[in-house]
Amino acid sequence: MTDISPARRLASWLLFLSMLVTVLMLWGGFVRISGSGLSIPDWPLINGSLLPPFSEAGWQTVFDTYKTTYPGLTDGMSLGTFETQFAIEYFHRFLAALVGIVFLVILLRARKTPELWRVVKKPLLTVAVLIIIQAGLGGMVVKLDLAAAVLAIHLGTAYVIFAILLWQALKLSRWGDPLRAGHEKAQRFGKEAVAASLIQVMSGGLVAGTGAGLVMNTWPKVGDHWIPPMSVLWGDWYSPVWANLWQNQILIQFFHRWWAFVVAGLVIHLVIRTMRMKLSPRGRLAMRATATILVLQILLGIGNLLMKVPPYMAIMHLSIAFLLYMVLIIVTHELAYEAS
């Protein structure tokens, strides 16, 4: 393919979609932190409609449905407060629908160029399946009252979708550029760091969903222990016993706080190895930003723990986690190519 413009145009579309997914993910975090996630108890409709209420009577009907479904959450809540929470959750659903529409446009555009379609067919069809799964998970989050395990999977799936879209955008933007000799080995360390970061993000979803950040608010020790007793880490009062993995607050927090240092080790290893390699300007920029972002993220994690997860810090922690994930993907991708 001598004309690289179709590849670059598709790369721009994919980059736009990946940024839209970014907004959707971060807004989803705001939905959870603001307590708005259950403000629309129906899914996918709202009292039989896709549109929000447009009259006072309509708002009162939806509010009554909310009060009936979640009586414990509405004590002292005014209609105005409910409308605000409703708007926050509704915008989240709107963004999700917009992502789906833009993705369909990209899919149709990609099919028009056979040579490009052969390259992006599998990744884009994988994203199509993941988007369908993600929509179902979104409904499960509502129907299961924000179950922590489903929240974590919902978050992790969003991150995987983003990674595939960004990777394909980067790949198409380097269409025709020469590959680095032995790039598979060079990329392995980056992929390990990305995978470890994804695990950390999902464990963070469990921390948020179970409220594990509100217990054992000490650091570096977990309460009085470096390693809590097994009787606490693996309680036999959970049924089934392996439910400890997604319900035991102490175990979840213990894993999240120490897996962070596994991520840190892999990231530092990646940075050290790439410092001596010639990278593209964007790869070099991402690599230089990685260490700073990592340190900031660890400090935010410790701050969240000691301060019992204030909302503003929780949002910052979520945002910086995503930023770290993104720069790791960029660095890993650029390791495949000779510096331009």
Coordinates of C-alpha atoms in Angstrom, one line a residue:
M1 CA 0.0 0.0 0.0
T2 CA 1.8 3.1 -1.2
D3 CA -0.8 5.6 -0.1
I4 CA -0.6 5.9 3.7
S5 CA -3.4 8.5 4.0
P6 CA -6.2 5.9 4.4
A7 CA -4.3 4.3 7.3
R8 CA -3.6 7.7 8.9
R9 CA -7.3 8.7 8.6
L10 CA -8.4 5.5 10.2
A11 CA -5.8 6.0 12.9
S12 CA -7.3 9.5 13.6
W13 CA -10.8 8.0 13.9
L14 CA -9.5 5.3 16.3
L15 CA -7.6 7.8 18.4
F16 CA -10.7 9.9 18.6
L17 CA -12.7 6.8 19.8
S18 CA -10.0 5.9 22.3
M19 CA -10.2 9.4 23.8
L20 CA -14.0 9.1 23.9
V21 CA -13.6 5.8 25.8
T22 CA -11.3 7.7 28.1
V23 CA -13.9 10.2 28.9
L24 CA -16.5 7.4 29.4
M25 CA -14.2 5.6 31.8
L26 CA -13.3 8.6 33.9
W27 CA -16.9 9.7 34.0
G28 CA -17.9 6.2 35.1
G29 CA -15.5 6.7 38.0
F30 CA -17.3 10.0 38.9
V31 CA -20.6 8.2 38.7
R32 CA -19.5 5.7 41.3
I33 CA -17.8 8.3 43.6
S34 CA -20.8 10.7 43.5
G35 CA -23.1 7.8 44.4
S36 CA -25.2 8.2 41.2
G37 CA -24.8 4.7 39.8
L38 CA -28.2 3.5 41.0
S39 CA -30.1 6.7 40.3
I40 CA -31.7 5.0 37.2
P41 CA -32.8 1.6 38.5
D42 CA -34.1 0.5 35.1
W43 CA -31.9 -0.7 32.2
P44 CA -31.7 0.0 29.3
L45 CA -34.9 2.0 29.5
I46 CA -36.1 4.6 32.0
N47 CA -39.7 3.8 32.9
G48 CA -40.2 2.5 29.3
S49 CA -38.3 5.3 27.5
L50 CA -34.8 6.0 26.4
L51 CA -35.2 9.7 27.1
P52 CA -35.2 11.4 30.5
P53 CA -38.4 12.9 32.0
F54 CA -39.4 16.4 30.6
S55 CA -42.1 17.3 33.1
E56 CA -42.3 17.6 36.9
A57 CA -44.8 14.7 37.0
G58 CA -42.4 12.6 34.9
W59 CA -39.5 13.3 37.3
Q60 CA -41.7 12.5 40.3
T61 CA -42.6 9.1 38.7
V62 CA -38.9 8.2 38.1
F63 CA -38.0 9.4 41.7
D64 CA -40.8 7.2 43.1
T65 CA -39.4 4.2 41.2
Y66 CA -36.0 5.0 42.7
K67 CA -37.4 5.3 46.2
T68 CA -39.3 2.0 45.9
T69 CA -36.3 0.2 44.5
Y70 CA -33.7 1.5 46.9
P71 CA -35.5 2.8 50.0
G72 CA -32.3 2.9 52.1
L73 CA -30.6 5.3 49.7
T74 CA -33.4 8.0 49.6
D75 CA -33.8 9.0 53.2
G76 CA -33.8 12.8 53.2
M77 CA -33.1 13.1 49.5
S78 CA -34.8 15.9 47.7
L79 CA -36.1 15.7 44.1
G80 CA -33.4 18.2 43.1
T81 CA -30.6 16.1 44.4
F82 CA -32.1 13.1 42.7
E83 CA -32.3 15.0 39.4
T84 CA -28.6 15.8 39.7
Q85 CA -27.6 12.2 40.3
F86 CA -29.9 11.1 37.5
A87 CA -28.2 13.5 35.1
I88 CA -24.8 12.2 36.0
E89 CA -25.8 8.6 35.4
Y90 CA -27.7 9.5 32.2
F91 CA -24.7 11.2 30.7
H92 CA -22.7 8.1 31.4
R93 CA -25.2 6.0 29.4
F94 CA -25.3 8.7 26.7
L95 CA -21.5 8.5 26.4
A96 CA -21.7 4.7 26.2
A97 CA -24.2 4.9 23.4
L98 CA -22.0 7.5 21.6
V99 CA -19.0 5.2 21.8
G100 CA -21.1 2.4 20.2
I101 CA -22.2 4.7 17.3
V102 CA -18.7 6.0 16.6
F103 CA -17.4 2.5 16.7
L104 CA -19.9 1.4 14.1
V105 CA -18.9 4.3 11.8
I106 CA -15.2 3.3 12.1
L107 CA -16.1 -0.4 11.4
L108 CA -17.9 0.6 8.2
R109 CA -15.1 3.0 7.1
A110 CA -12.5 0.3 7.7
R111 CA -14.3 -2.2 5.5
K112 CA -14.1 0.1 2.6
T113 CA -10.3 -0.4 2.3
P114 CA -9.6 -4.2 1.9
E115 CA -5.9 -3.9 2.7
L116 CA -6.6 -2.0 5.9
W117 CA -9.5 -4.3 6.8
R118 CA -7.3 -7.3 6.7
V119 CA -5.1 -5.7 9.3
V120 CA -7.8 -4.4 11.7
K121 CA -10.5 -7.0 11.2
K122 CA -9.7 -9.2 14.2
P123 CA -8.9 -6.4 16.6
L124 CA -12.1 -4.4 15.7
L125 CA -14.3 -7.5 15.8
T126 CA -12.8 -8.3 19.2
V127 CA -13.8 -4.8 20.3
A128 CA -17.3 -5.3 18.9
V129 CA -17.7 -8.4 21.1
L130 CA -16.2 -6.6 24.1
I131 CA -18.6 -3.6 23.6
I132 CA -21.6 -6.0 23.6
I133 CA -20.2 -7.7 26.8
Q134 CA -19.6 -4.3 28.3
A135 CA -23.1 -3.2 27.7
G136 CA -24.4 -6.4 29.4
L137 CA -22.0 -5.8 32.4
G138 CA -23.4 -2.2 32.7
G139 CA -26.9 -3.6 33.0
M140 CA -25.6 -6.2 35.6
V141 CA -24.0 -3.4 37.6
V142 CA -27.5 -1.8 37.9
K143 CA -29.5 -5.0 38.4
L144 CA -27.0 -6.3 41.0
D145 CA -26.8 -3.0 43.0
L146 CA -23.2 -2.2 42.1
A147 CA -21.8 -5.7 43.0
A148 CA -18.0 -5.2 43.5
A149 CA -16.9 -8.1 41.3
V150 CA -19.0 -7.0 38.4
L151 CA -17.8 -3.4 38.9
A152 CA -14.2 -4.6 38.7
I153 CA -14.9 -6.7 35.5
H154 CA -16.8 -3.7 34.0
L155 CA -13.8 -1.5 34.6
G156 CA -11.3 -4.0 33.4
T157 CA -13.2 -4.6 30.2
A158 CA -13.3 -0.8 29.5
Y159 CA -9.5 -0.7 29.9
V160 CA -9.0 -3.7 27.5
I161 CA -11.3 -2.0 24.9
F162 CA -9.2 1.2 25.2
A163 CA -5.9 -0.7 24.9
I164 CA -7.0 -2.4 21.6
L165 CA -8.3 0.9 20.1
L166 CA -5.2 2.9 21.1
W167 CA -2.8 0.1 19.9
Q168 CA -4.5 0.0 16.5
A169 CA -4.4 3.8 16.2
L170 CA -0.7 3.8 17.0
K171 CA -0.1 0.9 14.6
L172 CA -1.9 2.6 11.7
S173 CA -0.2 5.9 12.4
R174 CA 3.2 4.1 11.8
W175 CA 1.9 2.4 8.6
G176 CA 4.9 1.5 6.4
D177 CA 7.6 2.4 9.0
P178 CA 10.4 -0.1 9.5
L179 CA 10.2 -2.5 12.4
R180 CA 13.0 -2.7 14.9
A181 CA 15.1 -5.9 14.8
G182 CA 14.1 -8.2 17.7
H183 CA 11.2 -6.0 18.7
E184 CA 9.2 -8.8 20.2
K185 CA 11.8 -9.2 23.0
A186 CA 11.9 -5.5 23.5
Q187 CA 8.1 -5.3 23.8
R188 CA 7.8 -8.2 26.2
F189 CA 8.8 -6.1 29.2
G190 CA 6.3 -3.4 28.2
K191 CA 3.5 -5.9 27.8
E192 CA 4.2 -7.3 31.3
A193 CA 4.0 -3.9 32.8
V194 CA 0.7 -3.2 31.0
A195 CA -0.8 -6.5 32.1
A196 CA 0.3 -5.8 35.7
S197 CA -1.2 -2.4 35.6
L198 CA -4.5 -3.8 34.3
I199 CA -4.6 -6.2 37.2
Q200 CA -3.9 -3.4 39.6
V201 CA -6.8 -1.3 38.1
M202 CA -9.2 -4.2 38.5
S203 CA -8.1 -4.8 42.1
G204 CA -8.7 -1.1 42.6
G205 CA -12.3 -1.6 41.3
L206 CA -12.7 -4.2 44.0
V207 CA -11.3 -1.9 46.6
A208 CA -13.8 0.8 45.5
G209 CA -16.7 -1.6 45.2
T210 CA -16.2 -3.3 48.6
G211 CA -15.2 -0.1 50.5
A212 CA -11.9 -1.8 51.3
G213 CA -10.2 1.6 51.3
L214 CA -12.1 2.6 54.4
V215 CA -10.5 -0.1 56.6
M216 CA -6.9 -0.6 57.9
N217 CA -6.1 3.1 57.1
T218 CA -2.5 2.8 58.0
W219 CA 0.7 2.7 56.0
P220 CA 3.1 0.9 55.4
K221 CA 1.7 -1.7 57.8
V222 CA -1.8 -3.2 57.5
G223 CA -3.1 -2.2 60.9
D224 CA -0.4 -3.7 63.3
H225 CA 0.9 -6.2 60.8
W226 CA 3.0 -6.3 57.7
I227 CA 1.1 -9.4 56.7
P228 CA -2.3 -9.8 58.4
P229 CA -3.0 -13.2 60.0
M230 CA -4.4 -15.8 57.6
S231 CA -7.6 -16.0 59.8
V232 CA -8.3 -12.5 58.6
L233 CA -7.0 -12.7 55.1
W234 CA -8.9 -15.9 54.3
G235 CA -12.1 -16.0 56.4
D236 CA -14.1 -19.2 56.5
W237 CA -17.3 -17.2 57.1
Y238 CA -17.5 -16.4 53.4
S239 CA -19.7 -18.7 51.3
P240 CA -18.3 -20.1 49.2
V241 CA -14.9 -19.7 50.8
W242 CA -13.3 -18.4 47.6
A243 CA -15.7 -15.4 47.8
N244 CA -12.8 -14.0 49.9
L245 CA -11.3 -13.0 46.6
W246 CA -14.0 -10.4 45.8
Q247 CA -15.6 -9.8 49.2
N248 CA -12.9 -9.8 51.9
Q249 CA -11.9 -6.2 52.4
I250 CA -8.6 -7.0 54.2
L251 CA -7.5 -9.4 51.5
I252 CA -8.5 -7.1 48.7
Q253 CA -6.7 -4.1 50.2
F254 CA -3.6 -6.1 51.1
F255 CA -3.3 -7.3 47.5
H256 CA -3.9 -3.8 46.0
R257 CA -1.4 -2.1 48.2
W258 CA 1.4 -4.6 47.6
W259 CA 0.7 -5.4 43.9
A260 CA 1.3 -1.7 43.4
F261 CA 5.0 -2.4 44.0
V262 CA 5.0 -5.3 41.6
V263 CA 3.7 -2.8 39.0
A264 CA 6.4 -0.3 40.1
G265 CA 9.2 -2.8 39.7
L266 CA 8.1 -3.8 36.2
V267 CA 7.7 -0.1 35.2
I268 CA 11.1 0.8 36.5
H269 CA 12.6 -2.2 34.7
L270 CA 11.0 -1.1 31.5
V271 CA 12.2 2.5 31.9
I272 CA 15.8 1.4 32.6
R273 CA 15.8 -0.9 29.5
T274 CA 14.3 1.7 27.2
M275 CA 16.5 4.6 28.3
R276 CA 19.3 3.3 26.1
M277 CA 17.1 2.7 23.1
K278 CA 16.2 5.1 20.3
L279 CA 12.5 5.8 20.4
S280 CA 10.2 8.0 18.4
P281 CA 9.5 11.5 19.9
R282 CA 6.2 10.3 21.3
G283 CA 7.7 7.1 22.6
R284 CA 10.5 9.1 24.3
L285 CA 8.0 11.6 25.8
A286 CA 5.8 8.7 27.2
M287 CA 8.9 6.9 28.6
R288 CA 10.1 10.1 30.4
A289 CA 6.6 10.7 31.8
T290 CA 6.2 7.2 33.1
A291 CA 8.4 7.4 36.2
T292 CA 6.9 10.7 37.3
I293 CA 3.3 9.3 36.8
L294 CA 4.2 6.2 38.7
V295 CA 5.6 8.1 41.8
L296 CA 2.5 10.4 41.8
Q297 CA 0.2 7.4 41.6
I298 CA 1.8 5.6 44.5
L299 CA 1.6 8.8 46.6
L300 CA -2.0 9.2 45.7
G301 CA -2.7 5.6 46.7
I302 CA -1.1 6.2 50.1
G303 CA -3.0 9.5 50.5
N304 CA -6.3 7.8 49.7
L305 CA -5.6 5.1 52.3
L306 CA -4.5 7.5 55.1
M307 CA -7.3 10.0 54.4
K308 CA -10.1 7.4 53.9
V309 CA -10.7 8.0 50.2
P310 CA -11.8 11.6 49.9
P311 CA -13.8 12.0 46.6
Y312 CA -11.4 14.5 45.0
M313 CA -8.4 12.2 45.7
A314 CA -10.2 9.1 44.5
I315 CA -10.9 10.8 41.2
M316 CA -7.2 11.9 40.9
H317 CA -6.1 8.3 41.7
L318 CA -8.4 6.9 39.0
S319 CA -7.2 9.4 36.5
I320 CA -3.5 8.9 37.1
A321 CA -4.0 5.1 37.0
F322 CA -5.4 5.5 33.5
L323 CA -2.6 7.9 32.5
L324 CA 0.0 5.4 33.6
Y325 CA -1.8 2.6 31.7
M326 CA -1.9 4.8 28.5
V327 CA 1.8 5.8 28.6
L328 CA 2.8 2.2 29.1
I329 CA 0.9 1.2 26.0
I330 CA 2.5 4.0 24.0
V331 CA 6.0 3.1 25.1
T332 CA 5.4 -0.6 24.5
H333 CA 4.1 0.0 21.0
E334 CA 6.9 2.4 20.0
L335 CA 9.5 -0.2 21.0
A336 CA 8.5 -2.1 17.9
Y337 CA 9.7 0.6 15.5
E338 CA 13.0 2.3 14.6
A339 CA 13.1 5.9 15.8
S340 CA 11.7 8.2 13.2

